[in-house]
Coordinates of C-alpha atoms in Angstrom, one line a residue:
Chain A
M958 CA -39.7 -12.1 70.4
G959 CA -40.2 -9.0 68.4
A960 CA -36.5 -8.8 67.5
L961 CA -36.4 -12.2 66.0
L962 CA -39.5 -11.6 64.0
S963 CA -38.2 -8.4 62.5
F964 CA -34.8 -9.9 61.9
F965 CA -36.5 -12.7 60.0
V966 CA -38.4 -10.2 57.9
V967 CA -35.2 -8.4 56.8
I968 CA -33.5 -11.8 56.0
V969 CA -36.5 -12.7 53.8
L970 CA -36.2 -9.4 52.0
V971 CA -32.5 -10.1 51.3
L972 CA -33.3 -13.6 50.1
L973 CA -36.1 -12.2 47.9
A974 CA -33.8 -9.9 46.1
L975 CA -31.2 -12.6 45.8
A976 CA -33.6 -15.1 44.3
G977 CA -35.3 -12.5 42.2
I978 CA -32.0 -11.4 40.6
K979 CA -29.8 -14.5 40.7
G980 CA -32.6 -17.1 40.2
A981 CA -35.2 -15.4 38.1
G982 CA -33.3 -12.5 36.6
L983 CA -36.1 -10.0 37.4
Y984 CA -33.8 -7.0 36.8
V985 CA -36.5 -4.6 35.6
L986 CA -38.7 -5.5 38.6
F987 CA -36.0 -4.9 41.2
G988 CA -34.1 -2.2 39.3
T989 CA -36.9 -0.1 38.0
V990 CA -40.5 -1.0 39.0
I991 CA -40.0 -1.5 42.8
P992 CA -37.8 1.6 43.3
Y993 CA -40.3 3.8 41.5
A994 CA -43.3 2.3 43.4
A995 CA -41.4 2.7 46.7
V996 CA -40.6 6.3 46.1
A997 CA -44.2 7.1 45.1
T998 CA -45.5 5.3 48.2
F999 CA -43.1 7.3 50.3
I1000 CA -44.0 10.7 49.0
L1001 CA -47.7 10.1 48.8
G1002 CA -47.8 8.2 52.1
V1003 CA -46.0 10.9 54.0
I1004 CA -48.2 13.7 52.6
L1005 CA -51.4 11.8 53.4
R1006 CA -50.2 10.9 56.8
V1007 CA -49.4 14.5 57.7
I1008 CA -52.7 15.7 56.2
K1009 CA -54.6 13.1 58.3
W1010 CA -52.8 14.3 61.4
S1011 CA -53.6 17.9 60.6
R1012 CA -57.3 17.1 60.5
S1013 CA -57.5 15.9 64.0
P1014 CA -58.9 18.6 66.2
V1015 CA -56.6 19.9 68.9
P1016 CA -58.9 21.5 71.6
F1017 CA -56.1 22.6 73.9
H1018 CA -52.5 23.4 73.1
I1019 CA -50.5 21.7 75.8
P1020 CA -47.1 23.4 75.9
T1021 CA -44.3 21.2 76.8
T1022 CA -42.0 24.0 77.7
C1023 CA -40.2 23.5 80.9
G1024 CA -38.2 26.6 81.8
Q1025 CA -39.2 29.8 83.6
E1026 CA -42.0 31.4 81.6
K1027 CA -41.9 35.1 80.7
S1028 CA -43.6 37.0 83.4
L1029 CA -42.5 40.0 85.4
P1030 CA -39.7 42.1 83.8
W1031 CA -37.3 41.5 86.7
I1032 CA -37.7 37.7 86.6
K1033 CA -35.3 36.2 84.1
Y1034 CA -37.1 33.9 81.8
S1035 CA -35.7 31.0 79.9
K1036 CA -35.5 32.2 76.3
L1037 CA -35.1 28.9 74.6
E1038 CA -36.9 26.5 77.0
S1039 CA -40.0 28.7 77.3
P1040 CA -39.8 31.1 74.3
A1041 CA -42.1 34.2 74.2
G1042 CA -41.7 35.3 70.6
T1043 CA -41.3 33.8 67.2
L1044 CA -37.5 34.0 67.2
G1045 CA -37.4 32.0 70.4
V1046 CA -39.8 29.3 69.0
I1047 CA -37.5 29.0 66.0
G1048 CA -34.5 28.7 68.2
R1049 CA -36.2 26.1 70.3
M1050 CA -37.3 24.1 67.3
A1051 CA -33.9 24.3 65.7
L1052 CA -32.2 23.0 68.8
E1053 CA -34.7 20.3 69.1
V1054 CA -34.6 19.2 65.4
L1055 CA -30.8 19.6 65.0
L1056 CA -29.5 18.6 68.4
F1057 CA -32.3 16.7 70.1
R1058 CA -32.3 19.0 73.0
S1059 CA -35.1 17.4 74.9
L1060 CA -33.4 14.0 74.7
F1061 CA -30.4 15.6 76.3
R1062 CA -32.6 15.8 79.4
N1063 CA -33.1 12.0 79.3
L1064 CA -32.7 10.5 82.8
K1065 CA -32.2 7.0 84.0
T1066 CA -34.3 5.8 86.9
E1067 CA -33.4 3.0 89.1
L1068 CA -34.5 1.4 92.2
R1069 CA -31.7 1.3 94.7
N1070 CA -31.8 -1.6 97.2
D1071 CA -30.8 0.4 100.3
G1072 CA -34.2 1.6 101.2
P1073 CA -35.7 0.8 98.6
R1074 CA -35.0 4.2 97.1
L1075 CA -35.7 5.7 93.7
A1076 CA -32.6 7.3 92.2
Y1077 CA -32.3 9.4 89.1
G1078 CA -29.1 9.8 87.2
S1079 CA -27.9 11.6 84.1
N1080 CA -28.0 9.4 81.0
K1081 CA -26.7 10.9 77.8
W1082 CA -26.0 7.7 75.8
L1083 CA -29.4 7.6 74.1
W1084 CA -28.9 11.2 73.1
L1085 CA -25.4 10.6 71.8
G1086 CA -26.4 7.4 69.9
G1087 CA -29.5 9.1 68.4
L1088 CA -27.5 12.1 67.4
A1089 CA -24.7 10.0 65.9
F1090 CA -27.3 7.9 63.9
H1091 CA -29.3 10.8 62.6
W1092 CA -26.4 13.0 61.5
S1093 CA -24.5 10.2 59.8
M1094 CA -27.7 9.1 58.1
L1095 CA -28.2 12.6 56.8
I1096 CA -24.6 12.8 55.5
V1097 CA -24.9 9.4 53.9
I1098 CA -28.0 10.5 52.1
I1099 CA -26.4 13.7 50.9
R1100 CA -23.4 11.7 49.8
H1101 CA -25.6 9.4 47.7
L1102 CA -26.8 12.4 45.7
R1103 CA -23.6 11.8 43.6
F1104 CA -25.5 8.9 42.0
F1105 CA -28.6 11.0 41.2
T1106 CA -27.1 14.2 39.9
H1107 CA -24.9 15.2 37.1
P1108 CA -22.9 17.4 37.4
V1109 CA -22.6 16.6 41.0
P1110 CA -23.3 19.7 43.2
F1111 CA -20.3 21.2 44.9
L1112 CA -21.8 20.7 48.4
V1113 CA -22.0 16.9 47.8
K1114 CA -18.4 16.8 46.7
I1115 CA -17.3 18.7 49.7
I1116 CA -19.2 16.5 52.1
D1117 CA -17.8 13.5 50.4
S1118 CA -14.2 14.6 50.8
L1119 CA -14.7 15.8 54.4
D1120 CA -16.2 12.4 55.2
G1121 CA -13.2 10.6 53.6
F1122 CA -10.5 12.9 54.9
L1123 CA -8.8 10.1 56.8
Q1124 CA -7.7 8.8 53.3
I1125 CA -7.6 5.2 54.5
G1126 CA -7.5 2.8 51.7
A1127 CA -8.9 3.0 48.2
P1128 CA -11.9 3.4 47.8
H1129 CA -11.4 5.7 50.7
L1130 CA -13.1 4.9 54.0
M1131 CA -16.2 7.0 54.8
I1132 CA -16.4 7.9 58.4
T1133 CA -20.2 8.2 58.5
G1134 CA -20.7 4.7 57.1
V1135 CA -19.0 3.3 60.1
V1136 CA -20.6 5.6 62.6
L1137 CA -24.0 4.8 61.2
L1138 CA -23.6 1.1 61.7
L1139 CA -22.1 1.5 65.2
A1140 CA -24.9 3.9 66.3
L1141 CA -27.6 1.5 65.0
T1142 CA -25.9 -1.4 66.8
Y1143 CA -26.0 0.7 70.0
L1144 CA -29.7 1.6 69.5
F1145 CA -30.5 -2.1 69.0
L1146 CA -28.4 -3.4 71.9
R1147 CA -30.0 -0.9 74.2
R1148 CA -33.4 -2.3 73.4
V1149 CA -32.1 -5.8 74.2
F1150 CA -30.1 -5.2 77.3
I1151 CA -32.2 -2.6 79.3
P1152 CA -35.0 -4.7 80.7
Q1153 CA -37.6 -1.9 80.8
V1154 CA -36.9 -0.9 77.2
R1155 CA -36.9 -4.5 76.1
Y1156 CA -40.3 -4.9 77.7
I1157 CA -41.9 -2.1 75.7
S1158 CA -40.2 -2.9 72.4
L1159 CA -42.3 -4.2 69.6
P1160 CA -41.5 -5.7 66.3
A1161 CA -42.3 -2.3 64.8
D1162 CA -39.4 -0.9 67.0
Y1163 CA -36.9 -3.5 65.7
L1164 CA -37.9 -3.6 62.0
P1165 CA -36.7 -0.1 61.2
L1166 CA -33.4 -0.8 63.0
F1167 CA -32.8 -4.0 61.2
L1168 CA -33.8 -2.6 57.9
L1169 CA -31.3 0.3 58.4
M1170 CA -28.7 -2.1 59.6
G1171 CA -29.2 -4.2 56.5
I1172 CA -29.0 -1.2 54.2
A1173 CA -25.8 0.0 55.9
T1174 CA -24.2 -3.4 55.9
S1175 CA -25.0 -4.1 52.3
G1176 CA -23.7 -0.7 51.4
I1177 CA -20.4 -1.2 53.3
L1178 CA -20.0 -4.7 51.8
M1179 CA -20.6 -3.2 48.3
R1180 CA -18.1 -0.4 48.7
Y1181 CA -15.2 -2.2 50.4
F1182 CA -15.7 -5.9 49.8
F1183 CA -17.8 -7.2 47.0
K1184 CA -17.2 -4.3 44.6
V1185 CA -19.5 -3.5 41.8
D1186 CA -19.0 -1.4 38.7
I1187 CA -19.9 2.0 40.1
I1188 CA -20.1 3.6 36.6
K1189 CA -22.8 1.2 35.7
V1190 CA -24.5 1.8 39.0
K1191 CA -24.6 5.5 38.3
E1192 CA -26.0 4.8 34.8
L1193 CA -28.9 3.0 36.5
T1194 CA -29.5 5.5 39.2
L1195 CA -29.2 8.5 37.0
G1196 CA -31.6 6.7 34.6
L1197 CA -34.1 6.4 37.4
A1198 CA -33.8 10.1 38.4
S1199 CA -34.1 11.4 34.8
L1200 CA -37.2 9.2 34.3
N1201 CA -35.3 7.3 31.6
P1202 CA -34.7 4.0 33.4
G1203 CA -32.5 1.3 32.0
I1204 CA -30.6 -1.7 33.3
P1205 CA -26.9 -1.8 32.5
S1206 CA -25.8 -5.5 32.5
G1207 CA -23.2 -6.8 34.9
I1208 CA -23.9 -5.0 38.1
G1209 CA -23.3 -7.4 41.1
V1210 CA -26.3 -8.8 43.0
I1211 CA -25.3 -7.0 46.2
F1212 CA -26.3 -3.7 44.5
Y1213 CA -29.8 -5.1 43.9
I1214 CA -30.0 -6.3 47.5
H1215 CA -29.0 -2.8 48.7
L1216 CA -31.5 -1.2 46.4
F1217 CA -34.3 -3.5 47.4
L1218 CA -33.8 -3.0 51.1
I1219 CA -33.8 0.8 50.5
S1220 CA -37.0 0.5 48.5
S1221 CA -38.6 -1.5 51.3
L1222 CA -37.6 1.2 53.8
F1223 CA -39.1 3.9 51.6
A1224 CA -42.3 2.0 51.1
Y1225 CA -42.6 1.2 54.8
F1226 CA -41.7 4.7 56.0
P1227 CA -45.2 6.3 56.0
F1228 CA -46.6 3.4 58.0
S1229 CA -43.8 3.2 60.5
K1230 CA -42.6 5.0 63.6
L1231 CA -40.1 6.7 61.3
M1232 CA -42.9 9.2 60.6
H1233 CA -41.6 11.0 63.6
M1234 CA -39.6 12.8 61.0
G1235 CA -42.7 14.7 60.0
G1236 CA -44.2 14.8 63.5
V1237 CA -41.3 16.4 65.3
F1238 CA -41.8 19.8 63.6
S1239 CA -45.4 20.2 64.5
S1240 CA -45.0 18.7 67.9
V1241 CA -42.2 21.1 69.0
L1242 CA -43.9 24.0 67.2
Q1243 CA -47.1 23.4 69.0
E1244 CA -47.7 21.3 71.9
T1245 CA -46.8 17.7 72.6
W1246 CA -43.4 16.1 72.6
P1247 CA -43.3 13.4 70.0
I1248 CA -44.6 10.0 71.0
T1249 CA -42.0 8.0 69.3
A1250 CA -38.2 7.8 69.7
V1251 CA -36.0 5.2 68.2
Chain B
M700 CA -57.2 21.0 58.2
Y701 CA -55.9 22.9 61.3
D702 CA -52.9 25.1 61.0
A703 CA -53.2 24.6 57.2
G704 CA -50.8 27.4 56.3
K705 CA -47.9 26.1 58.3
I706 CA -48.5 22.5 57.3
L707 CA -48.7 23.3 53.7
I708 CA -45.4 25.1 53.8
G709 CA -43.9 22.1 55.6
L710 CA -45.2 19.7 53.0
I711 CA -43.9 21.9 50.1
I712 CA -40.5 21.9 51.6
F713 CA -40.7 18.1 52.0
L714 CA -41.7 17.7 48.4
A715 CA -38.9 20.0 47.2
F716 CA -36.3 17.8 49.0
A717 CA -37.9 14.5 48.1
T718 CA -38.2 15.2 44.4
F719 CA -34.9 17.0 44.0
P720 CA -33.2 14.3 42.0
F721 CA -36.1 14.2 39.6
Y722 CA -36.5 17.9 38.8
S723 CA -32.8 18.6 38.8
N724 CA -32.3 16.0 36.0
M725 CA -35.4 17.1 34.0
G726 CA -34.7 16.9 30.3
K727 CA -31.0 16.3 30.7
A728 CA -29.3 13.5 28.8
V729 CA -25.9 12.7 30.3
A730 CA -23.4 10.9 28.1
K731 CA -21.9 7.7 29.6
P732 CA -18.2 8.0 30.3
D733 CA -16.2 6.5 27.5
P734 CA -12.6 5.8 28.7
K735 CA -10.3 5.9 25.6
L736 CA -7.9 3.0 25.0
D737 CA -6.1 4.6 22.1
T738 CA -2.8 5.3 23.6
P739 CA 0.4 4.5 21.6
V740 CA 1.4 1.7 24.0
I741 CA -2.0 0.0 24.0
Q742 CA -2.3 0.4 20.2
Q743 CA 1.0 -1.5 19.8
M744 CA -0.2 -4.4 22.0
K745 CA -1.0 -7.6 20.2
V746 CA -3.4 -8.9 22.8
K747 CA -5.1 -5.9 24.3
Q748 CA -5.4 -6.8 27.9
C749 CA -5.0 -5.1 31.3
V750 CA -3.3 -6.5 34.4
E751 CA -6.5 -8.3 35.1
S752 CA -9.8 -8.8 33.2
K753 CA -11.7 -5.7 32.1
E754 CA -14.6 -6.4 34.5
F755 CA -12.3 -6.9 37.4
M756 CA -10.4 -3.7 36.6
R757 CA -13.6 -1.6 36.3
A758 CA -14.8 -2.6 39.7
E759 CA -11.6 -3.3 41.6
H760 CA -8.8 -1.1 40.3
M761 CA -8.8 1.1 43.3
Q762 CA -8.3 -1.9 45.6
L763 CA -5.7 -3.3 43.3
L764 CA -3.8 0.0 43.4
N765 CA -4.0 0.0 47.2
N766 CA -2.7 -3.5 47.3
W767 CA 0.1 -2.7 44.9
R768 CA 1.1 0.3 47.1
D769 CA 1.1 -1.8 50.2
A770 CA 3.0 -4.6 48.5
A771 CA 5.7 -2.4 47.1
L772 CA 6.2 0.0 49.9
R773 CA 5.4 -2.0 53.0
R774 CA 6.5 -5.5 52.0
G775 CA 9.0 -4.7 49.3
E776 CA 7.3 -6.9 46.8
R777 CA 7.7 -5.5 43.4
L778 CA 6.0 -8.2 41.4
Y779 CA 2.3 -8.9 41.1
K780 CA 0.9 -12.3 40.0
G781 CA -2.4 -11.8 38.2
S782 CA -5.2 -14.3 38.5
D783 CA -4.2 -15.8 35.2
G784 CA -0.7 -16.3 36.3
R785 CA 0.9 -13.4 34.4
I786 CA 3.6 -11.5 36.3
T787 CA 3.5 -7.7 36.2
E788 CA 6.0 -5.4 37.8
I789 CA 4.3 -3.3 40.4
S790 CA 4.6 0.3 39.5
F791 CA 2.0 3.0 39.2
Q792 CA 4.0 5.2 36.9
N793 CA 5.7 2.6 34.8
Q794 CA 2.8 0.3 34.4
C795 CA -0.7 1.8 34.7
L796 CA 0.3 5.2 33.4
R797 CA 2.6 3.8 30.7
C798 CA -0.3 2.0 29.1
H799 CA -3.0 4.5 30.2
S800 CA -0.9 7.6 29.4
N801 CA -4.1 9.5 28.6
K802 CA -5.2 10.3 32.2
K803 CA -7.7 13.0 31.1
K804 CA -9.5 10.8 28.6
F805 CA -9.2 7.7 30.7
C806 CA -9.1 8.0 34.4
D807 CA -10.7 11.4 34.6
E808 CA -13.5 10.4 32.2
C809 CA -14.9 7.9 34.7
H810 CA -13.9 9.8 37.8
S811 CA -15.7 13.0 37.0
Y812 CA -18.8 11.0 36.1
A813 CA -18.7 9.2 39.5
A814 CA -17.5 12.4 41.3
V815 CA -14.4 10.8 42.8
K816 CA -11.1 12.7 43.0
P817 CA -8.2 10.4 43.8
Y818 CA -5.6 12.2 45.7
C819 CA -2.8 10.2 44.1
W820 CA -1.9 13.1 41.8
D821 CA -0.9 15.2 44.7
C822 CA 2.4 13.4 44.5
H823 CA 2.4 11.1 41.5
I824 CA 3.1 12.9 38.3
A825 CA 0.2 12.7 35.8
P826 CA 1.5 11.6 32.4
K827 CA 2.2 14.4 29.8
E828 CA -0.5 14.2 27.3
A829 CA 0.7 14.7 23.8
N830 CA -2.6 15.0 22.0
N831 CA -5.1 17.5 23.3
E832 CA -7.7 16.9 20.7
H833 CA -11.3 16.5 21.8

């Protein structure tokens, strides 16, 4: 019951923030100390992790290319699948990192009863769900830079207004917030409903999903339902970024829950499967296809 | 370390992104927004209060405006009953902007800090501002 365990962990985190703020009034702990500690853990942890990886010897480079290799001049080779020069490698890596090209090849395998016979079929849902999640996550992170910069860069404003171009309600609805939560829900349900995937899913597979879902949910609740004073929120976040932290009074507890879940994710990141963020570059550049996939 | 060159470049790029908020704010002191309440209408008020409490307005005014718009234009209700029982006529121009006739020093003061740009002014006329002093 990995899912339940992870779900329970996230609930405990939410309750901790709730009790810490509402019960004990630990504003400095939750608003300053933990966020700084989490960011430091994140940055140092990622760097140490990557350095540790880079020290493991790699006796053979095992290419995971899968198209026609460059050979005789009259045989057409697959420029992106099996690149022969630097430009091709960059192209292949860009397609992989930006569009998850190898996941596009994902197949489903099933045992048909008339035989029994093994059948393969195209299965693009994981690719689509993964792409939707990662891209909306990126846009959400860029949007949040409005809390950490002043003046806010033009790019951030443009992304913000594109994201809200539906102009539904006030504060206007952000498309990526909704897509993010839907994609996460899909990635979770897929682990629960596909028996083979459920069988190999561990608590460490569910925890990032639940943490992210908790972050997205608390953010959506804060923006549209239990509103907080955004000006004070920005005072706090800008204070953190300019190393001049302070706690403006009167920010709703939902903000501290959101912040604590994010801090937890940051601190957990270097120890979690989410490190595939760092791994994907070297793995596509060099040899093996990343071991992990959410 | 194997492939040290490539990995170091990667790590430097990572650091540049991850610490962006810190170095881009280095040594900057940003003044808090200070929405001004010194309009003629507000100065004449005996009890200086908004449609709802100040705390509520700060966090919820966008939702309130949205509700006002829906109430007035979709349901034809032109009166708003506040949480303390006061009745206000629903009107963006004749209420909010009558009291807060200093859009630049009031609405924009907060909005540019939070980088929000309400599109209301595409249609609604911003109040003429008499005093342009800074």
